[in-house]
Amino acid sequence: MKNFRVSFCTTCMNRLSYLKQTLAKNLDDNLDYENLDFVLLDYNSSGGLESYIKASYSEELKNGKLVYFKIDTISNFRCSSFDSGTKWSSSSNRWCGFVWLGNISNVK
């Protein structure tokens, strides 16, 4: 059986407290699977998300287990702009699992 590349993609805007509760555990639980990474898409968070990720996960960022992107041109995060679920990319033979860390009542 082919060993597929799997990426778990998390979108986040101002949810550092949730990320602190989950990211380390998710990374630790998946150390044995080498074709797996976690992609964090930061929707212009305030409150130190970027500095926390860079300070706390420098090794994971270097070795590619964690990939961090920041979109700094957005001020609102809308649920309709993101669809939770899994997607198959035939061009890269990769499953992507998407997780949204948000609370609808707090979305602008």
mmCIF file of N, CA, C and O in Angstrom:
data_model
loop_
_atom_site.group_PDB
_atom_site.id
_atom_site.type_symbol
_atom_site.label_atom_id
_atom_site.label_comp_id
_atom_site.label_asym_id
_atom_site.label_seq_id
_atom_site.Cartn_x
_atom_site.Cartn_y
_atom_site.Cartn_z
ATOM 1 N N MET A 1 0.834 -1.188 0.000
ATOM 2 C CA MET A 1 0.000 0.000 0.000
ATOM 3 C C MET A 1 0.878 1.252 0.000
ATOM 4 O O MET A 1 1.889 1.316 0.673
ATOM 5 N N LYS A 2 0.453 2.232 -0.760
ATOM 6 C CA LYS A 2 1.192 3.478 -0.873
ATOM 7 C C LYS A 2 1.077 4.285 0.418
ATOM 8 O O LYS A 2 0.028 4.334 1.046
ATOM 9 N N ASN A 3 2.159 4.917 0.826
ATOM 10 C CA ASN A 3 2.190 5.731 2.035
ATOM 11 C C ASN A 3 1.892 7.183 1.652
ATOM 12 O O ASN A 3 2.777 7.924 1.249
ATOM 13 N N PHE A 4 0.631 7.578 1.760
ATOM 14 C CA PHE A 4 0.192 8.897 1.320
ATOM 15 C C PHE A 4 0.659 9.993 2.258
ATOM 16 O O PHE A 4 0.859 9.781 3.442
ATOM 17 N N ARG A 5 0.799 11.182 1.704
ATOM 18 C CA ARG A 5 1.098 12.386 2.479
ATOM 19 C C ARG A 5 -0.221 12.915 3.037
ATOM 20 O O ARG A 5 -1.193 13.058 2.314
ATOM 21 N N VAL A 6 -0.257 13.214 4.329
ATOM 22 C CA VAL A 6 -1.458 13.724 4.978
ATOM 23 C C VAL A 6 -1.124 15.065 5.626
ATOM 24 O O VAL A 6 -0.114 15.188 6.313
ATOM 25 N N SER A 7 -1.985 16.046 5.390
ATOM 26 C CA SER A 7 -1.842 17.353 6.021
ATOM 27 C C SER A 7 -3.120 17.675 6.777
ATOM 28 O O SER A 7 -4.210 17.548 6.236
ATOM 29 N N PHE A 8 -2.955 18.073 8.029
ATOM 30 C CA PHE A 8 -4.076 18.574 8.810
ATOM 31 C C PHE A 8 -3.978 20.095 8.792
ATOM 32 O O PHE A 8 -2.987 20.657 9.252
ATOM 33 N N CYS A 9 -4.988 20.728 8.231
ATOM 34 C CA CYS A 9 -4.963 22.178 8.065
ATOM 35 C C CYS A 9 -5.904 22.815 9.074
ATOM 36 O O CYS A 9 -7.083 22.471 9.131
ATOM 37 N N THR A 10 -5.367 23.736 9.854
ATOM 38 C CA THR A 10 -6.144 24.430 10.880
ATOM 39 C C THR A 10 -6.153 25.907 10.571
ATOM 40 O O THR A 10 -5.100 26.507 10.373
ATOM 41 N N THR A 11 -7.339 26.469 10.498
ATOM 42 C CA THR A 11 -7.462 27.916 10.358
ATOM 43 C C THR A 11 -7.717 28.503 11.735
ATOM 44 O O THR A 11 -8.388 27.890 12.565
ATOM 45 N N CYS A 12 -7.169 29.678 11.964
ATOM 46 C CA CYS A 12 -7.273 30.245 13.299
ATOM 47 C C CYS A 12 -7.246 31.769 13.220
ATOM 48 O O CYS A 12 -6.431 32.341 12.508
ATOM 49 N N MET A 13 -8.157 32.383 13.970
ATOM 50 C CA MET A 13 -8.124 33.833 14.155
ATOM 51 C C MET A 13 -8.446 34.110 15.617
ATOM 52 O O MET A 13 -9.555 33.845 16.074
ATOM 53 N N ASN A 14 -7.439 34.580 16.344
ATOM 54 C CA ASN A 14 -7.591 34.944 17.756
ATOM 55 C C ASN A 14 -8.052 33.773 18.621
ATOM 56 O O ASN A 14 -8.884 33.938 19.501
ATOM 57 N N ARG A 15 -7.506 32.615 18.394
ATOM 58 C CA ARG A 15 -7.864 31.419 19.165
ATOM 59 C C ARG A 15 -6.623 30.759 19.757
ATOM 60 O O ARG A 15 -6.508 29.545 19.795
ATOM 61 N N LEU A 16 -5.689 31.566 20.215
ATOM 62 C CA LEU A 16 -4.446 31.041 20.764
ATOM 63 C C LEU A 16 -4.705 30.077 21.915
ATOM 64 O O LEU A 16 -4.051 29.040 22.020
ATOM 65 N N SER A 17 -5.655 30.375 22.766
ATOM 66 C CA SER A 17 -5.925 29.494 23.910
ATOM 67 C C SER A 17 -6.355 28.102 23.452
ATOM 68 O O SER A 17 -5.954 27.095 24.042
ATOM 69 N N TYR A 18 -7.153 28.015 22.374
ATOM 70 C CA TYR A 18 -7.554 26.709 21.843
ATOM 71 C C TYR A 18 -6.368 25.981 21.236
ATOM 72 O O TYR A 18 -6.210 24.781 21.392
ATOM 73 N N LEU A 19 -5.548 26.725 20.518
ATOM 74 C CA LEU A 19 -4.384 26.126 19.874
ATOM 75 C C LEU A 19 -3.401 25.574 20.900
ATOM 76 O O LEU A 19 -2.832 24.493 20.714
ATOM 77 N N LYS A 20 -3.222 26.287 22.000
ATOM 78 C CA LYS A 20 -2.342 25.808 23.070
ATOM 79 C C LYS A 20 -2.844 24.492 23.651
ATOM 80 O O LYS A 20 -2.051 23.664 24.093
ATOM 81 N N GLN A 21 -4.146 24.285 23.653
ATOM 82 C CA GLN A 21 -4.734 23.064 24.201
ATOM 83 C C GLN A 21 -4.595 21.873 23.259
ATOM 84 O O GLN A 21 -4.636 20.730 23.706
ATOM 85 N N THR A 22 -4.469 22.115 21.977
ATOM 86 C CA THR A 22 -4.562 21.007 21.015
ATOM 87 C C THR A 22 -3.310 20.726 20.189
ATOM 88 O O THR A 22 -3.029 19.571 19.884
ATOM 89 N N LEU A 23 -2.573 21.751 19.799
ATOM 90 C CA LEU A 23 -1.503 21.558 18.822
ATOM 91 C C LEU A 23 -0.401 20.636 19.320
ATOM 92 O O LEU A 23 0.007 19.713 18.598
ATOM 93 N N ALA A 24 0.090 20.841 20.519
ATOM 94 C CA ALA A 24 1.172 19.985 21.039
ATOM 95 C C ALA A 24 0.739 18.521 21.089
ATOM 96 O O ALA A 24 1.493 17.624 20.700
ATOM 97 N N LYS A 25 -0.477 18.272 21.543
ATOM 98 C CA LYS A 25 -0.999 16.897 21.625
ATOM 99 C C LYS A 25 -1.116 16.278 20.242
ATOM 100 O O LYS A 25 -0.735 15.121 20.031
ATOM 101 N N ASN A 26 -1.623 17.038 19.287
ATOM 102 C CA ASN A 26 -1.747 16.525 17.923
ATOM 103 C C ASN A 26 -0.387 16.184 17.323
ATOM 104 O O ASN A 26 -0.226 15.148 16.676
ATOM 105 N N LEU A 27 0.587 17.062 17.522
ATOM 106 C CA LEU A 27 1.932 16.782 17.013
ATOM 107 C C LEU A 27 2.529 15.546 17.692
ATOM 108 O O LEU A 27 3.076 14.669 17.021
ATOM 109 N N ASP A 28 2.414 15.461 19.003
ATOM 110 C CA ASP A 28 2.953 14.313 19.747
ATOM 111 C C ASP A 28 2.296 12.995 19.340
ATOM 112 O O ASP A 28 2.958 11.971 19.224
ATOM 113 N N ASP A 29 0.989 13.028 19.134
ATOM 114 C CA ASP A 29 0.255 11.809 18.777
ATOM 115 C C ASP A 29 0.610 11.287 17.396
ATOM 116 O O ASP A 29 0.276 10.143 17.061
ATOM 117 N N ASN A 30 1.252 12.090 16.589
ATOM 118 C CA ASN A 30 1.518 11.702 15.203
ATOM 119 C C ASN A 30 3.001 11.684 14.859
ATOM 120 O O ASN A 30 3.365 11.783 13.688
ATOM 121 N N LEU A 31 3.852 11.542 15.849
ATOM 122 C CA LEU A 31 5.300 11.505 15.605
ATOM 123 C C LEU A 31 5.732 10.320 14.754
ATOM 124 O O LEU A 31 6.705 10.405 14.014
ATOM 125 N N ASP A 32 5.018 9.206 14.838
ATOM 126 C CA ASP A 32 5.412 7.984 14.141
ATOM 127 C C ASP A 32 5.099 7.985 12.651
ATOM 128 O O ASP A 32 5.613 7.150 11.916
ATOM 129 N N TYR A 33 4.260 8.888 12.212
ATOM 130 C CA TYR A 33 3.872 8.919 10.801
ATOM 131 C C TYR A 33 4.673 10.008 10.104
ATOM 132 O O TYR A 33 4.415 11.199 10.286
ATOM 133 N N GLU A 34 5.659 9.609 9.318
ATOM 134 C CA GLU A 34 6.573 10.604 8.755
ATOM 135 C C GLU A 34 5.988 11.403 7.598
ATOM 136 O O GLU A 34 6.457 12.496 7.315
ATOM 137 N N ASN A 35 4.966 10.903 6.942
ATOM 138 C CA ASN A 35 4.363 11.628 5.823
ATOM 139 C C ASN A 35 3.152 12.426 6.266
ATOM 140 O O ASN A 35 2.110 12.419 5.619
ATOM 141 N N LEU A 36 3.289 13.115 7.370
ATOM 142 C CA LEU A 36 2.187 13.886 7.921
ATOM 143 C C LEU A 36 2.705 15.246 8.371
ATOM 144 O O LEU A 36 3.809 15.356 8.894
ATOM 145 N N ASP A 37 1.908 16.272 8.120
ATOM 146 C CA ASP A 37 2.248 17.590 8.639
ATOM 147 C C ASP A 37 0.989 18.315 9.073
ATOM 148 O O ASP A 37 -0.127 17.889 8.774
ATOM 149 N N PHE A 38 1.198 19.372 9.828
ATOM 150 C CA PHE A 38 0.119 20.223 10.298
ATOM 151 C C PHE A 38 0.334 21.602 9.695
ATOM 152 O O PHE A 38 1.413 22.168 9.827
ATOM 153 N N VAL A 39 -0.681 22.104 9.035
ATOM 154 C CA VAL A 39 -0.619 23.417 8.402
ATOM 155 C C VAL A 39 -1.511 24.351 9.207
ATOM 156 O O VAL A 39 -2.694 24.075 9.410
ATOM 157 N N LEU A 40 -0.919 25.437 9.683
ATOM 158 C CA LEU A 40 -1.665 26.428 10.463
ATOM 159 C C LEU A 40 -1.805 27.689 9.635
ATOM 160 O O LEU A 40 -0.814 28.296 9.236
ATOM 161 N N LEU A 41 -3.040 28.063 9.358
ATOM 162 C CA LEU A 41 -3.333 29.271 8.599
ATOM 163 C C LEU A 41 -3.887 30.310 9.571
ATOM 164 O O LEU A 41 -4.984 30.164 10.107
ATOM 165 N N ASP A 42 -3.103 31.333 9.829
ATOM 166 C CA ASP A 42 -3.426 32.392 10.789
ATOM 167 C C ASP A 42 -4.090 33.551 10.045
ATOM 168 O O ASP A 42 -3.467 34.204 9.227
ATOM 169 N N TYR A 43 -5.357 33.772 10.361
ATOM 170 C CA TYR A 43 -6.104 34.868 9.758
ATOM 171 C C TYR A 43 -5.887 36.154 10.545
ATOM 172 O O TYR A 43 -6.785 36.669 11.187
ATOM 173 N N ASN A 44 -4.668 36.678 10.508
ATOM 174 C CA ASN A 44 -4.305 37.979 11.072
ATOM 175 C C ASN A 44 -4.651 38.092 12.559
ATOM 176 O O ASN A 44 -5.201 39.084 13.017
ATOM 177 N N SER A 45 -4.319 37.062 13.321
ATOM 178 C CA SER A 45 -4.614 37.055 14.753
ATOM 179 C C SER A 45 -3.848 38.144 15.484
ATOM 180 O O SER A 45 -2.703 38.435 15.173
ATOM 181 N N SER A 46 -4.503 38.705 16.471
ATOM 182 C CA SER A 46 -3.820 39.565 17.421
ATOM 183 C C SER A 46 -3.631 38.729 18.677
ATOM 184 O O SER A 46 -4.168 37.641 18.790
ATOM 185 N N GLY A 47 -2.870 39.200 19.614
ATOM 186 C CA GLY A 47 -2.735 38.457 20.858
ATOM 187 C C GLY A 47 -1.578 37.484 20.912
ATOM 188 O O GLY A 47 -1.535 36.633 21.791
ATOM 189 N N GLY A 48 -0.655 37.560 19.968
ATOM 190 C CA GLY A 48 0.576 36.800 20.086
ATOM 191 C C GLY A 48 0.632 35.422 19.468
ATOM 192 O O GLY A 48 1.546 34.655 19.762
ATOM 193 N N LEU A 49 -0.309 35.075 18.614
ATOM 194 C CA LEU A 49 -0.286 33.746 18.005
ATOM 195 C C LEU A 49 1.007 33.491 17.228
ATOM 196 O O LEU A 49 1.670 32.476 17.426
ATOM 197 N N GLU A 50 1.383 34.414 16.377
ATOM 198 C CA GLU A 50 2.582 34.234 15.553
ATOM 199 C C GLU A 50 3.835 34.070 16.410
ATOM 200 O O GLU A 50 4.631 33.147 16.191
ATOM 201 N N SER A 51 4.019 34.934 17.398
ATOM 202 C CA SER A 51 5.219 34.835 18.232
ATOM 203 C C SER A 51 5.211 33.553 19.063
ATOM 204 O O SER A 51 6.257 32.936 19.269
ATOM 205 N N TYR A 52 4.037 33.118 19.530
ATOM 206 C CA TYR A 52 3.934 31.862 20.276
ATOM 207 C C TYR A 52 4.346 30.677 19.400
ATOM 208 O O TYR A 52 5.127 29.829 19.829
ATOM 209 N N ILE A 53 3.839 30.625 18.199
ATOM 210 C CA ILE A 53 4.158 29.509 17.293
ATOM 211 C C ILE A 53 5.652 29.497 16.994
ATOM 212 O O ILE A 53 6.300 28.447 17.072
ATOM 213 N N LYS A 54 6.217 30.634 16.666
ATOM 214 C CA LYS A 54 7.636 30.692 16.312
ATOM 215 C C LYS A 54 8.538 30.362 17.496
ATOM 216 O O LYS A 54 9.574 29.726 17.326
ATOM 217 N N ALA A 55 8.134 30.762 18.705
ATOM 218 C CA ALA A 55 8.951 30.489 19.893
ATOM 219 C C ALA A 55 8.777 29.060 20.399
ATOM 220 O O ALA A 55 9.744 28.414 20.812
ATOM 221 N N SER A 56 7.566 28.550 20.354
ATOM 222 C CA SER A 56 7.272 27.236 20.943
ATOM 223 C C SER A 56 7.472 26.069 19.990
ATOM 224 O O SER A 56 7.637 24.932 20.441
ATOM 225 N N TYR A 57 7.452 26.322 18.696
ATOM 226 C CA TYR A 57 7.499 25.232 17.717
ATOM 227 C C TYR A 57 8.583 25.447 16.667
ATOM 228 O O TYR A 57 8.418 25.068 15.518
ATOM 229 N N SER A 58 9.693 26.036 17.065
ATOM 230 C CA SER A 58 10.756 26.317 16.087
ATOM 231 C C SER A 58 11.292 25.032 15.448
ATOM 232 O O SER A 58 11.561 24.998 14.246
ATOM 233 N N GLU A 59 11.427 23.978 16.233
ATOM 234 C CA GLU A 59 11.931 22.704 15.692
ATOM 235 C C GLU A 59 10.946 22.098 14.686
ATOM 236 O O GLU A 59 11.342 21.630 13.620
ATOM 237 N N GLU A 60 9.670 22.128 15.017
ATOM 238 C CA GLU A 60 8.645 21.583 14.125
ATOM 239 C C GLU A 60 8.527 22.412 12.846
ATOM 240 O O GLU A 60 8.274 21.864 11.772
ATOM 241 N N LEU A 61 8.722 23.712 12.957
ATOM 242 C CA LEU A 61 8.723 24.568 11.775
ATOM 243 C C LEU A 61 9.924 24.257 10.881
ATOM 244 O O LEU A 61 9.802 24.219 9.650
ATOM 245 N N LYS A 62 11.076 24.017 11.490
ATOM 246 C CA LYS A 62 12.290 23.698 10.730
ATOM 247 C C LYS A 62 12.194 22.351 10.033
ATOM 248 O O LYS A 62 12.617 22.198 8.890
ATOM 249 N N ASN A 63 11.653 21.345 10.742
ATOM 250 C CA ASN A 63 11.630 19.995 10.150
ATOM 251 C C ASN A 63 10.398 19.733 9.289
ATOM 252 O O ASN A 63 10.251 18.646 8.736
ATOM 253 N N GLY A 64 9.503 20.714 9.176
ATOM 254 C CA GLY A 64 8.362 20.583 8.278
ATOM 255 C C GLY A 64 7.144 19.892 8.864
ATOM 256 O O GLY A 64 6.143 19.722 8.162
ATOM 257 N N LYS A 65 7.195 19.489 10.121
ATOM 258 C CA LYS A 65 6.012 18.888 10.754
ATOM 259 C C LYS A 65 4.910 19.926 10.947
ATOM 260 O O LYS A 65 3.736 19.607 10.983
ATOM 261 N N LEU A 66 5.311 21.195 11.103
ATOM 262 C CA LEU A 66 4.365 22.292 11.228
ATOM 263 C C LEU A 66 4.695 23.323 10.161
ATOM 264 O O LEU A 66 5.850 23.719 10.007
ATOM 265 N N VAL A 67 3.677 23.735 9.431
ATOM 266 C CA VAL A 67 3.821 24.767 8.414
ATOM 267 C C VAL A 67 2.906 25.914 8.826
ATOM 268 O O VAL A 67 1.728 25.697 9.118
ATOM 269 N N TYR A 68 3.452 27.126 8.917
ATOM 270 C CA TYR A 68 2.708 28.278 9.395
ATOM 271 C C TYR A 68 2.574 29.323 8.286
ATOM 272 O O TYR A 68 3.555 29.691 7.647
ATOM 273 N N PHE A 69 1.342 29.755 8.049
ATOM 274 C CA PHE A 69 1.063 30.829 7.109
ATOM 275 C C PHE A 69 0.250 31.890 7.833
ATOM 276 O O PHE A 69 -0.628 31.567 8.635
ATOM 277 N N LYS A 70 0.539 33.152 7.547
ATOM 278 C CA LYS A 70 -0.255 34.241 8.113
ATOM 279 C C LYS A 70 -0.786 35.104 6.992
ATOM 280 O O LYS A 70 -0.052 35.536 6.115
ATOM 281 N N ILE A 71 -2.093 35.326 7.039
ATOM 282 C CA ILE A 71 -2.731 36.246 6.106
ATOM 283 C C ILE A 71 -2.940 37.545 6.867
ATOM 284 O O ILE A 71 -3.770 37.607 7.776
ATOM 285 N N ASP A 72 -2.169 38.571 6.546
ATOM 286 C CA ASP A 72 -2.245 39.809 7.320
ATOM 287 C C ASP A 72 -3.082 40.885 6.645
ATOM 288 O O ASP A 72 -3.097 42.025 7.084
ATOM 289 N N THR A 73 -3.808 40.504 5.608
ATOM 290 C CA THR A 73 -4.631 41.480 4.898
ATOM 291 C C THR A 73 -6.112 41.289 5.184
ATOM 292 O O THR A 73 -6.947 41.839 4.481
ATOM 293 N N ILE A 74 -6.444 40.532 6.212
ATOM 294 C CA ILE A 74 -7.840 40.255 6.525
ATOM 295 C C ILE A 74 -8.141 40.729 7.948
ATOM 296 O O ILE A 74 -7.300 40.626 8.832
ATOM 297 N N SER A 75 -9.330 41.274 8.150
ATOM 298 C CA SER A 75 -9.693 41.721 9.491
ATOM 299 C C SER A 75 -10.869 40.939 10.065
ATOM 300 O O SER A 75 -11.129 41.003 11.252
ATOM 301 N N ASN A 76 -11.592 40.229 9.232
ATOM 302 C CA ASN A 76 -12.739 39.429 9.676
ATOM 303 C C ASN A 76 -12.588 37.996 9.195
ATOM 304 O O ASN A 76 -12.107 37.751 8.096
ATOM 305 N N PHE A 77 -13.032 37.071 10.006
ATOM 306 C CA PHE A 77 -13.031 35.661 9.639
ATOM 307 C C PHE A 77 -14.480 35.223 9.554
ATOM 308 O O PHE A 77 -15.222 35.342 10.519
ATOM 309 N N ARG A 78 -14.887 34.756 8.402
ATOM 310 C CA ARG A 78 -16.271 34.331 8.213
ATOM 311 C C ARG A 78 -16.327 32.819 8.021
ATOM 312 O O ARG A 78 -15.548 32.258 7.264
ATOM 313 N N CYS A 79 -17.277 32.207 8.713
ATOM 314 C CA CYS A 79 -17.441 30.749 8.608
ATOM 315 C C CYS A 79 -17.638 30.311 7.164
ATOM 316 O O CYS A 79 -17.155 29.269 6.759
ATOM 317 N N SER A 80 -18.353 31.113 6.385
ATOM 318 C CA SER A 80 -18.648 30.725 5.007
ATOM 319 C C SER A 80 -17.414 30.714 4.118
ATOM 320 O O SER A 80 -17.431 30.139 3.043
ATOM 321 N N SER A 81 -16.315 31.311 4.581
ATOM 322 C CA SER A 81 -15.095 31.327 3.766
ATOM 323 C C SER A 81 -14.270 30.069 3.955
ATOM 324 O O SER A 81 -13.261 29.879 3.313
ATOM 325 N N PHE A 82 -14.722 29.191 4.849
ATOM 326 C CA PHE A 82 -13.958 27.987 5.128
ATOM 327 C C PHE A 82 -14.898 26.819 5.335
ATOM 328 O O PHE A 82 -15.901 26.927 6.015
ATOM 329 N N ASP A 83 -14.558 25.688 4.741
ATOM 330 C CA ASP A 83 -15.383 24.490 4.816
ATOM 331 C C ASP A 83 -14.608 23.404 5.550
ATOM 332 O O ASP A 83 -13.555 22.984 5.100
ATOM 333 N N SER A 84 -15.118 22.953 6.688
ATOM 334 C CA SER A 84 -14.466 21.857 7.407
ATOM 335 C C SER A 84 -14.692 20.558 6.653
ATOM 336 O O SER A 84 -15.724 20.350 6.047
ATOM 337 N N GLY A 85 -13.736 19.671 6.741
ATOM 338 C CA GLY A 85 -13.868 18.375 6.091
ATOM 339 C C GLY A 85 -12.536 17.846 5.642
ATOM 340 O O GLY A 85 -11.489 18.295 6.083
ATOM 341 N N THR A 86 -12.561 16.883 4.747
ATOM 342 C CA THR A 86 -11.326 16.343 4.189
ATOM 343 C C THR A 86 -11.370 16.491 2.681
ATOM 344 O O THR A 86 -12.429 16.430 2.061
ATOM 345 N N LYS A 87 -10.223 16.692 2.106
ATOM 346 C CA LYS A 87 -10.109 16.878 0.659
ATOM 347 C C LYS A 87 -8.974 16.000 0.134
ATOM 348 O O LYS A 87 -7.967 15.803 0.797
ATOM 349 N N TRP A 88 -9.132 15.488 -1.062
ATOM 350 C CA TRP A 88 -8.113 14.682 -1.725
ATOM 351 C C TRP A 88 -7.472 15.499 -2.820
ATOM 352 O O TRP A 88 -8.153 16.131 -3.624
ATOM 353 N N SER A 89 -6.161 15.525 -2.831
ATOM 354 C CA SER A 89 -5.423 16.194 -3.896
ATOM 355 C C SER A 89 -4.713 15.135 -4.712
ATOM 356 O O SER A 89 -3.719 14.558 -4.275
ATOM 357 N N SER A 90 -5.230 14.850 -5.896
ATOM 358 C CA SER A 90 -4.619 13.807 -6.714
ATOM 359 C C SER A 90 -3.257 14.232 -7.249
ATOM 360 O O SER A 90 -2.388 13.396 -7.485
ATOM 361 N N SER A 91 -3.036 15.533 -7.414
ATOM 362 C CA SER A 91 -1.753 15.987 -7.948
ATOM 363 C C SER A 91 -0.601 15.740 -6.975
ATOM 364 O O SER A 91 0.530 15.536 -7.387
ATOM 365 N N SER A 92 -0.891 15.754 -5.658
ATOM 366 C CA SER A 92 0.177 15.518 -4.678
ATOM 367 C C SER A 92 -0.030 14.244 -3.880
ATOM 368 O O SER A 92 0.725 13.976 -2.952
ATOM 369 N N ASN A 93 -1.048 13.437 -4.249
ATOM 370 C CA ASN A 93 -1.381 12.222 -3.500
ATOM 371 C C ASN A 93 -1.486 12.515 -2.017
ATOM 372 O O ASN A 93 -0.855 11.881 -1.194
ATOM 373 N N ARG A 94 -2.285 13.492 -1.678
ATOM 374 C CA ARG A 94 -2.362 13.963 -0.299
ATOM 375 C C ARG A 94 -3.814 14.121 0.130
ATOM 376 O O ARG A 94 -4.618 14.687 -0.572
ATOM 377 N N TRP A 95 -4.113 13.588 1.324
ATOM 378 C CA TRP A 95 -5.381 13.870 1.992
ATOM 379 C C TRP A 95 -5.150 15.070 2.888
ATOM 380 O O TRP A 95 -4.161 15.121 3.597
ATOM 381 N N CYS A 96 -6.039 16.008 2.878
ATOM 382 C CA CYS A 96 -5.967 17.140 3.798
ATOM 383 C C CYS A 96 -7.193 17.126 4.690
ATOM 384 O O CYS A 96 -8.315 17.137 4.198
ATOM 385 N N GLY A 97 -6.959 17.080 5.990
ATOM 386 C CA GLY A 97 -8.055 17.173 6.951
ATOM 387 C C GLY A 97 -8.115 18.584 7.475
ATOM 388 O O GLY A 97 -7.120 19.126 7.931
ATOM 389 N N PHE A 98 -9.269 19.212 7.377
ATOM 390 C CA PHE A 98 -9.419 20.598 7.777
ATOM 391 C C PHE A 98 -10.163 20.691 9.098
ATOM 392 O O PHE A 98 -11.194 20.068 9.282
ATOM 393 N N VAL A 99 -9.645 21.499 9.992
ATOM 394 C CA VAL A 99 -10.253 21.697 11.300
ATOM 395 C C VAL A 99 -10.407 23.189 11.519
ATOM 396 O O VAL A 99 -9.459 23.948 11.324
ATOM 397 N N TRP A 100 -11.579 23.614 11.937
ATOM 398 C CA TRP A 100 -11.805 25.023 12.205
ATOM 399 C C TRP A 100 -11.884 25.230 13.696
ATOM 400 O O TRP A 100 -12.712 24.634 14.380
ATOM 401 N N LEU A 101 -11.006 26.070 14.243
ATOM 402 C CA LEU A 101 -11.002 26.383 15.673
ATOM 403 C C LEU A 101 -11.722 27.697 15.872
ATOM 404 O O LEU A 101 -11.114 28.755 15.936
ATOM 405 N N GLY A 102 -13.004 27.663 15.921
ATOM 406 C CA GLY A 102 -13.732 28.906 16.054
ATOM 407 C C GLY A 102 -14.995 28.748 16.835
ATOM 408 O O GLY A 102 -15.483 27.656 17.055
ATOM 409 N N ASN A 103 -15.511 29.845 17.230
ATOM 410 C CA ASN A 103 -16.766 29.900 17.962
ATOM 411 C C ASN A 103 -17.642 30.865 17.189
ATOM 412 O O ASN A 103 -17.327 32.040 17.092
ATOM 413 N N ILE A 104 -18.723 30.363 16.630
ATOM 414 C CA ILE A 104 -19.551 31.171 15.742
ATOM 415 C C ILE A 104 -20.002 32.467 16.410
ATOM 416 O O ILE A 104 -20.070 33.503 15.785
ATOM 417 N N SER A 105 -20.252 32.433 17.697
ATOM 418 C CA SER A 105 -20.718 33.639 18.377
ATOM 419 C C SER A 105 -19.652 34.728 18.449
ATOM 420 O O SER A 105 -19.964 35.888 18.659
ATOM 421 N N ASN A 106 -18.386 34.355 18.235
ATOM 422 C CA ASN A 106 -17.307 35.341 18.306
ATOM 423 C C ASN A 106 -16.811 35.783 16.938
ATOM 424 O O ASN A 106 -15.896 36.577 16.848
ATOM 425 N N VAL A 107 -17.397 35.265 15.867
ATOM 426 C CA VAL A 107 -16.942 35.610 14.520
ATOM 427 C C VAL A 107 -17.528 36.951 14.138
ATOM 428 O O VAL A 107 -18.716 37.215 14.331
ATOM 429 N N LYS A 108 -16.677 37.825 13.620
ATOM 430 C CA LYS A 108 -17.150 39.166 13.192
ATOM 431 C C LYS A 108 -17.874 39.069 11.882
ATOM 432 O O LYS A 108 -17.575 38.318 11.041
#
